[in-house]
PDB file of C-alpha atoms in Angstrom:
ATOM      1  CA  MET A   1     -10.115   3.307  -2.398  1.00 69.00           C
ATOM      2  CA  VAL A   2     -13.045   3.897  -4.694  1.00 75.00           C
ATOM      3  CA  LEU A   3     -14.717   0.847  -6.176  1.00 77.00           C
ATOM      4  CA  VAL A   4     -17.821   1.037  -8.350  1.00 82.00           C
ATOM      5  CA  ASP A   5     -19.908  -1.986  -9.231  1.00 86.00           C
ATOM      6  CA  PRO A   6     -19.357  -2.854 -12.908  1.00 85.00           C
ATOM      7  CA  ASP A   7     -23.075  -2.364 -13.657  1.00 90.00           C
ATOM      8  CA  ALA A   8     -22.943   1.183 -12.231  1.00 89.00           C
ATOM      9  CA  ARG A   9     -19.782   2.360 -13.995  1.00 85.00           C
ATOM     10  CA  ARG A  10     -19.779   5.296 -16.412  1.00 85.00           C
ATOM     11  CA  LYS A  11     -22.843   6.795 -14.707  1.00 91.00           C
ATOM     12  CA  GLY A  12     -21.094   9.407 -12.546  1.00 89.00           C
ATOM     13  CA  VAL A  13     -20.963   7.397  -9.313  1.00 91.00           C
ATOM     14  CA  GLY A  14     -17.168   7.276  -9.095  1.00 86.00           C
ATOM     15  CA  LYS A  15     -16.817  10.923 -10.099  1.00 88.00           C
ATOM     16  CA  SER A  16     -19.303  11.996  -7.426  1.00 92.00           C
ATOM     17  CA  LEU A  17     -17.509   9.954  -4.753  1.00 90.00           C
ATOM     18  CA  MET A  18     -14.126  11.314  -5.797  1.00 88.00           C
ATOM     19  CA  ASN A  19     -15.307  14.944  -5.898  1.00 90.00           C
ATOM     20  CA  LYS A  20     -16.621  14.684  -2.328  1.00 91.00           C
ATOM     21  CA  SER A  21     -13.438  12.878  -1.216  1.00 88.00           C
ATOM     22  CA  ILE A  22     -11.253  15.571  -2.766  1.00 88.00           C
ATOM     23  CA  GLU A  23     -13.348  18.307  -1.136  1.00 90.00           C
ATOM     24  CA  LEU A  24     -12.927  16.704   2.286  1.00 89.00           C
ATOM     25  CA  ALA A  25      -9.244  15.916   1.796  1.00 85.00           C
ATOM     26  CA  LEU A  26      -8.228  19.369   0.556  1.00 85.00           C
ATOM     27  CA  SER A  27      -9.085  20.844   3.943  1.00 85.00           C
ATOM     28  CA  LYS A  28      -6.364  18.652   5.458  1.00 80.00           C
ATOM     29  CA  GLY A  29      -3.540  19.193   2.955  1.00 76.00           C
ATOM     30  CA  PRO A  30      -2.300  18.004  -0.423  1.00 76.00           C
ATOM     31  CA  VAL A  31      -4.221  15.319  -2.277  1.00 79.00           C
ATOM     32  CA  ARG A  32      -2.318  12.476  -3.909  1.00 77.00           C
ATOM     33  CA  LEU A  33      -3.312   8.976  -4.841  1.00 77.00           C
ATOM     34  CA  ASP A  34      -2.022   5.879  -6.477  1.00 72.00           C
ATOM     35  CA  ALA A  35      -4.216   4.432  -9.148  1.00 72.00           C
ATOM     36  CA  THR A  36      -4.586   1.224 -11.023  1.00 70.00           C
ATOM     37  CA  PRO A  37      -5.004   1.538 -14.790  1.00 72.00           C
ATOM     38  CA  GLU A  38      -8.749   0.847 -14.388  1.00 72.00           C
ATOM     39  CA  GLY A  39      -9.270   4.003 -12.334  1.00 74.00           C
ATOM     40  CA  PHE A  40      -6.746   6.330 -13.907  1.00 79.00           C
ATOM     41  CA  GLU A  41      -9.028   7.743 -16.605  1.00 80.00           C
ATOM     42  CA  LEU A  42     -11.483   8.991 -13.976  1.00 81.00           C
ATOM     43  CA  TYR A  43      -8.666  10.533 -11.928  1.00 84.00           C
ATOM     44  CA  ARG A  44      -7.242  12.239 -15.036  1.00 87.00           C
ATOM     45  CA  THR A  45     -10.614  13.914 -15.722  1.00 88.00           C
ATOM     46  CA  LEU A  46     -10.495  15.263 -12.145  1.00 87.00           C
ATOM     47  CA  GLY A  47      -7.132  16.947 -12.749  1.00 87.00           C
ATOM     48  CA  PHE A  48      -4.745  14.334 -11.388  1.00 86.00           C
ATOM     49  CA  GLN A  49      -1.504  13.821 -13.279  1.00 85.00           C
ATOM     50  CA  SER A  50       0.658  10.745 -13.460  1.00 82.00           C
ATOM     51  CA  GLU A  51       3.903  10.936 -11.508  1.00 81.00           C
ATOM     52  CA  TYR A  52       4.995   7.413 -12.421  1.00 80.00           C
ATOM     53  CA  GLU A  53       3.611   4.153 -13.775  1.00 79.00           C
ATOM     54  CA  LEU A  54       2.711   1.165 -11.620  1.00 80.00           C
ATOM     55  CA  VAL A  55       3.208  -2.435 -12.655  1.00 85.00           C
ATOM     56  CA  ARG A  56       1.045  -5.015 -10.864  1.00 87.00           C
ATOM     57  CA  TYR A  57       2.628  -8.365 -10.042  1.00 91.00           C
ATOM     58  CA  ILE A  58       0.290 -11.174  -9.043  1.00 91.00           C
ATOM     59  CA  LYS A  59       1.202 -14.215  -6.984  1.00 88.00           C
ATOM     60  CA  SER A  60      -1.371 -16.946  -7.458  1.00 86.00           C
ATOM     61  CA  SER A  61      -1.588 -19.413  -4.603  1.00 83.00           C
ATOM     62  CA  GLU A  62      -2.543 -22.157  -7.074  1.00 79.00           C
ATOM     63  CA  VAL A  63       0.243 -21.877  -9.624  1.00 65.00           C
ATOM     64  CA  THR A  64       3.023 -19.930  -7.957  1.00 55.00           C
ATOM     65  CA  PRO A  65       4.458 -21.685  -4.933  1.00 54.00           C
ATOM     66  CA  VAL A  66       6.272 -19.292  -2.655  1.00 53.00           C
ATOM     67  CA  LYS A  67       9.628 -20.292  -1.329  1.00 57.00           C
ATOM     68  CA  GLN A  68       9.625 -19.625   2.389  1.00 54.00           C
ATOM     69  CA  ASN A  69      12.374 -17.040   2.651  1.00 56.00           C
ATOM     70  CA  ARG A  70      14.027 -15.947   5.822  1.00 59.00           C
ATOM     71  CA  PRO A  71      13.606 -12.227   6.427  1.00 55.00           C
ATOM     72  CA  ALA A  72      16.788 -10.183   6.418  1.00 60.00           C
ATOM     73  CA  SER A  73      18.672  -9.564   9.615  1.00 71.00           C
ATOM     74  CA  GLY A  74      17.019  -6.891  11.713  1.00 82.00           C
ATOM     75  CA  VAL A  75      13.537  -7.306  10.191  1.00 91.00           C
ATOM     76  CA  ALA A  76      10.920  -7.675  12.905  1.00 93.00           C
ATOM     77  CA  GLY A  77       7.201  -7.437  13.332  1.00 94.00           C
ATOM     78  CA  LEU A  78       6.004  -3.870  13.758  1.00 94.00           C
ATOM     79  CA  GLU A  79       4.421  -2.942  17.089  1.00 94.00           C
ATOM     80  CA  HIS A  80       1.419  -0.614  17.375  1.00 95.00           C
ATOM     81  CA  ASP A  81       3.330   1.948  19.439  1.00 95.00           C
ATOM     82  CA  GLU A  82       5.902   2.264  16.624  1.00 96.00           C
ATOM     83  CA  LEU A  83       3.410   3.597  14.048  1.00 96.00           C
ATOM     84  CA  GLY A  84       4.263   7.241  14.814  1.00 95.00           C
ATOM     85  CA  SER A  85       7.904   6.627  13.930  1.00 95.00           C
ATOM     86  CA  ILE A  86       6.865   4.808  10.761  1.00 95.00           C
ATOM     87  CA  ALA A  87       4.677   7.769   9.743  1.00 95.00           C
ATOM     88  CA  GLN A  88       7.655  10.117  10.247  1.00 94.00           C
ATOM     89  CA  LEU A  89       9.689   7.911   7.902  1.00 94.00           C
ATOM     90  CA  ASP A  90       6.834   7.662   5.380  1.00 95.00           C
ATOM     91  CA  THR A  91       5.614  11.270   5.088  1.00 92.00           C
ATOM     92  CA  PRO A  92       8.604  12.873   3.327  1.00 92.00           C
ATOM     93  CA  ILE A  93       8.872   9.944   0.927  1.00 89.00           C
ATOM     94  CA  PHE A  94       5.169   9.734   0.047  1.00 86.00           C
ATOM     95  CA  GLY A  95       4.724  13.500   0.093  1.00 83.00           C
ATOM     96  CA  ALA A  96       1.709  13.608   2.402  1.00 82.00           C
ATOM     97  CA  ASP A  97       0.775  12.440   5.875  1.00 88.00           C
ATOM     98  CA  ARG A  98      -0.925   9.075   5.635  1.00 89.00           C
ATOM     99  CA  SER A  99      -0.515   8.113   9.287  1.00 93.00           C
ATOM    100  CA  ARG A 100      -4.256   7.417   9.643  1.00 92.00           C
ATOM    101  CA  ILE A 101      -4.141   5.068   6.649  1.00 92.00           C
ATOM    102  CA  LEU A 102      -1.120   3.254   8.081  1.00 95.00           C
ATOM    103  CA  GLN A 103      -2.876   2.955  11.459  1.00 96.00           C
ATOM    104  CA  ASP A 104      -5.938   1.479   9.765  1.00 95.00           C
ATOM    105  CA  MET A 105      -3.820  -0.969   7.769  1.00 95.00           C
ATOM    106  CA  TYR A 106      -2.071  -2.048  10.946  1.00 97.00           C
ATOM    107  CA  LYS A 107      -5.361  -2.442  12.822  1.00 97.00           C
ATOM    108  CA  ARG A 108      -6.761  -4.669  10.064  1.00 96.00           C
ATOM    109  CA  ASN A 109      -3.657  -6.747   9.346  1.00 96.00           C
ATOM    110  CA  PRO A 110      -0.915  -6.441  11.986  1.00 97.00           C
ATOM    111  CA  GLU A 111       0.484  -9.771  10.774  1.00 96.00           C
ATOM    112  CA  TYR A 112       1.590  -7.991   7.569  1.00 96.00           C
ATOM    113  CA  ALA A 113       3.478  -5.136   9.293  1.00 97.00           C
ATOM    114  CA  PHE A 114       7.279  -5.337   9.501  1.00 96.00           C
ATOM    115  CA  SER A 115      10.152  -2.947  10.001  1.00 95.00           C
ATOM    116  CA  ARG A 116      13.909  -2.777  10.106  1.00 93.00           C
ATOM    117  CA  LYS A 117      15.797  -0.620  12.557  1.00 91.00           C
ATOM    118  CA  LYS A 118      19.457   0.218  12.765  1.00 88.00           C
ATOM    119  CA  ASN A 119      20.794   1.487  16.082  1.00 88.00           C
ATOM    120  CA  GLY A 120      17.206   2.016  17.239  1.00 88.00           C
ATOM    121  CA  VAL A 121      16.270   4.168  14.216  1.00 90.00           C
ATOM    122  CA  PHE A 122      13.677   2.989  11.684  1.00 92.00           C
ATOM    123  CA  LYS A 123      15.257   2.526   8.268  1.00 92.00           C
ATOM    124  CA  ALA A 124      12.521   0.624   6.423  1.00 95.00           C
ATOM    125  CA  TYR A 125       9.018  -0.729   6.802  1.00 96.00           C
ATOM    126  CA  CYS A 126       6.413  -2.776   4.993  1.00 96.00           C
ATOM    127  CA  MET A 127       2.687  -3.278   5.432  1.00 96.00           C
ATOM    128  CA  GLY A 128      -0.051  -5.203   3.705  1.00 95.00           C
ATOM    129  CA  ARG A 129      -3.785  -5.578   3.745  1.00 95.00           C
ATOM    130  CA  SER A 130      -6.511  -8.018   2.878  1.00 94.00           C
ATOM    131  CA  GLY A 131      -8.621  -7.155  -0.154  1.00 89.00           C
ATOM    132  CA  SER A 132     -11.690  -8.709  -1.700  1.00 86.00           C
ATOM    133  CA  GLN A 133      -9.695 -10.675  -4.291  1.00 89.00           C
ATOM    134  CA  PHE A 134      -6.075 -10.489  -3.163  1.00 93.00           C
ATOM    135  CA  GLU A 135      -3.812  -9.824  -0.236  1.00 95.00           C
ATOM    136  CA  HIS A 136      -2.080  -6.532  -1.071  1.00 95.00           C
ATOM    137  CA  ILE A 137       1.608  -6.011  -0.338  1.00 95.00           C
ATOM    138  CA  GLY A 138       2.701  -2.453   0.297  1.00 93.00           C
ATOM    139  CA  PRO A 139       3.696   0.123   0.960  1.00 94.00           C
ATOM    140  CA  ILE A 140       7.314  -0.917   1.233  1.00 95.00           C
ATOM    141  CA  ILE A 141       9.597   1.981   2.124  1.00 94.00           C
ATOM    142  CA  ALA A 142      13.326   1.245   2.148  1.00 93.00           C
ATOM    143  CA  ASP A 143      16.450   3.023   1.003  1.00 88.00           C
ATOM    144  CA  ARG A 144      18.389  -0.191   0.426  1.00 90.00           C
ATOM    145  CA  THR A 145      17.422  -3.003  -1.926  1.00 90.00           C
ATOM    146  CA  SER A 146      18.442  -5.600   0.639  1.00 88.00           C
ATOM    147  CA  ASP A 147      16.037  -4.073   3.193  1.00 90.00           C
ATOM    148  CA  ALA A 148      13.183  -4.064   0.678  1.00 91.00           C
ATOM    149  CA  GLU A 149      13.902  -7.704  -0.203  1.00 89.00           C
ATOM    150  CA  GLY A 150      13.986  -8.676   3.473  1.00 89.00           C
ATOM    151  CA  LEU A 151      10.690  -6.927   4.154  1.00 92.00           C
ATOM    152  CA  LEU A 152       9.087  -8.518   1.105  1.00 91.00           C
ATOM    153  CA  ALA A 153      10.226 -11.954   2.300  1.00 87.00           C
ATOM    154  CA  ALA A 154       8.760 -11.245   5.732  1.00 89.00           C
ATOM    155  CA  VAL A 155       5.351 -10.084   4.486  1.00 91.00           C
ATOM    156  CA  ILE A 156       4.916 -12.708   1.789  1.00 87.00           C
ATOM    157  CA  ASN A 157       5.468 -15.639   4.161  1.00 83.00           C
ATOM    158  CA  PRO A 158       2.103 -15.249   5.954  1.00 86.00           C
ATOM    159  CA  MET A 159       0.484 -14.807   2.519  1.00 87.00           C
ATOM    160  CA  ALA A 160       1.957 -18.004   1.071  1.00 80.00           C
ATOM    161  CA  ALA A 161      -1.369 -19.853   0.793  1.00 86.00           C
ATOM    162  CA  LYS A 162      -3.223 -16.796  -0.591  1.00 90.00           C
ATOM    163  CA  ASP A 163      -3.366 -14.890  -3.842  1.00 93.00           C
ATOM    164  CA  ALA A 164      -1.375 -11.673  -3.488  1.00 94.00           C
ATOM    165  CA  VAL A 165      -0.508  -8.565  -5.483  1.00 94.00           C
ATOM    166  CA  ILE A 166       2.123  -5.878  -5.296  1.00 93.00           C
ATOM    167  CA  ASP A 167       2.086  -2.674  -7.313  1.00 88.00           C
ATOM    168  CA  VAL A 168       5.624  -1.549  -8.127  1.00 87.00           C
ATOM    169  CA  PRO A 169       6.603   1.881  -9.515  1.00 81.00           C
TER     170      PRO A 169
END
């Protein structure tokens, strides 16, 4: 994540950070990112192309009460030793290995990590993280809508008293 102080924007700081990040990342494989509309113009000038649009949904703790939903059957908290299996599920869908990112997200906010298994095989997972302004929901990887809904219910419950966002393709 690249964040530039508003007073320092449009002075080359973000571009310099991104160029160095790209240089370092290219030695490890393909470079992809997801971008908010605020950052997309910079990424476009660096050669990135849009694969799809994101829509940001915001849950305000003050005006949007969250109904405490029961997670779907089979949804459980994710354990640290299961992260390798989650990365194997994630990589072909995301298109790059982000196992280190998922490990960092888990380390910071294990209370936001959930999965669903069927017959011992991971079918879906969800993670979240704390940000400076919001709790962030995602990624959610699921091949069934009901699994995604169950994971969303599981992760949003511990965020009920907080402002939260989810970016949806």
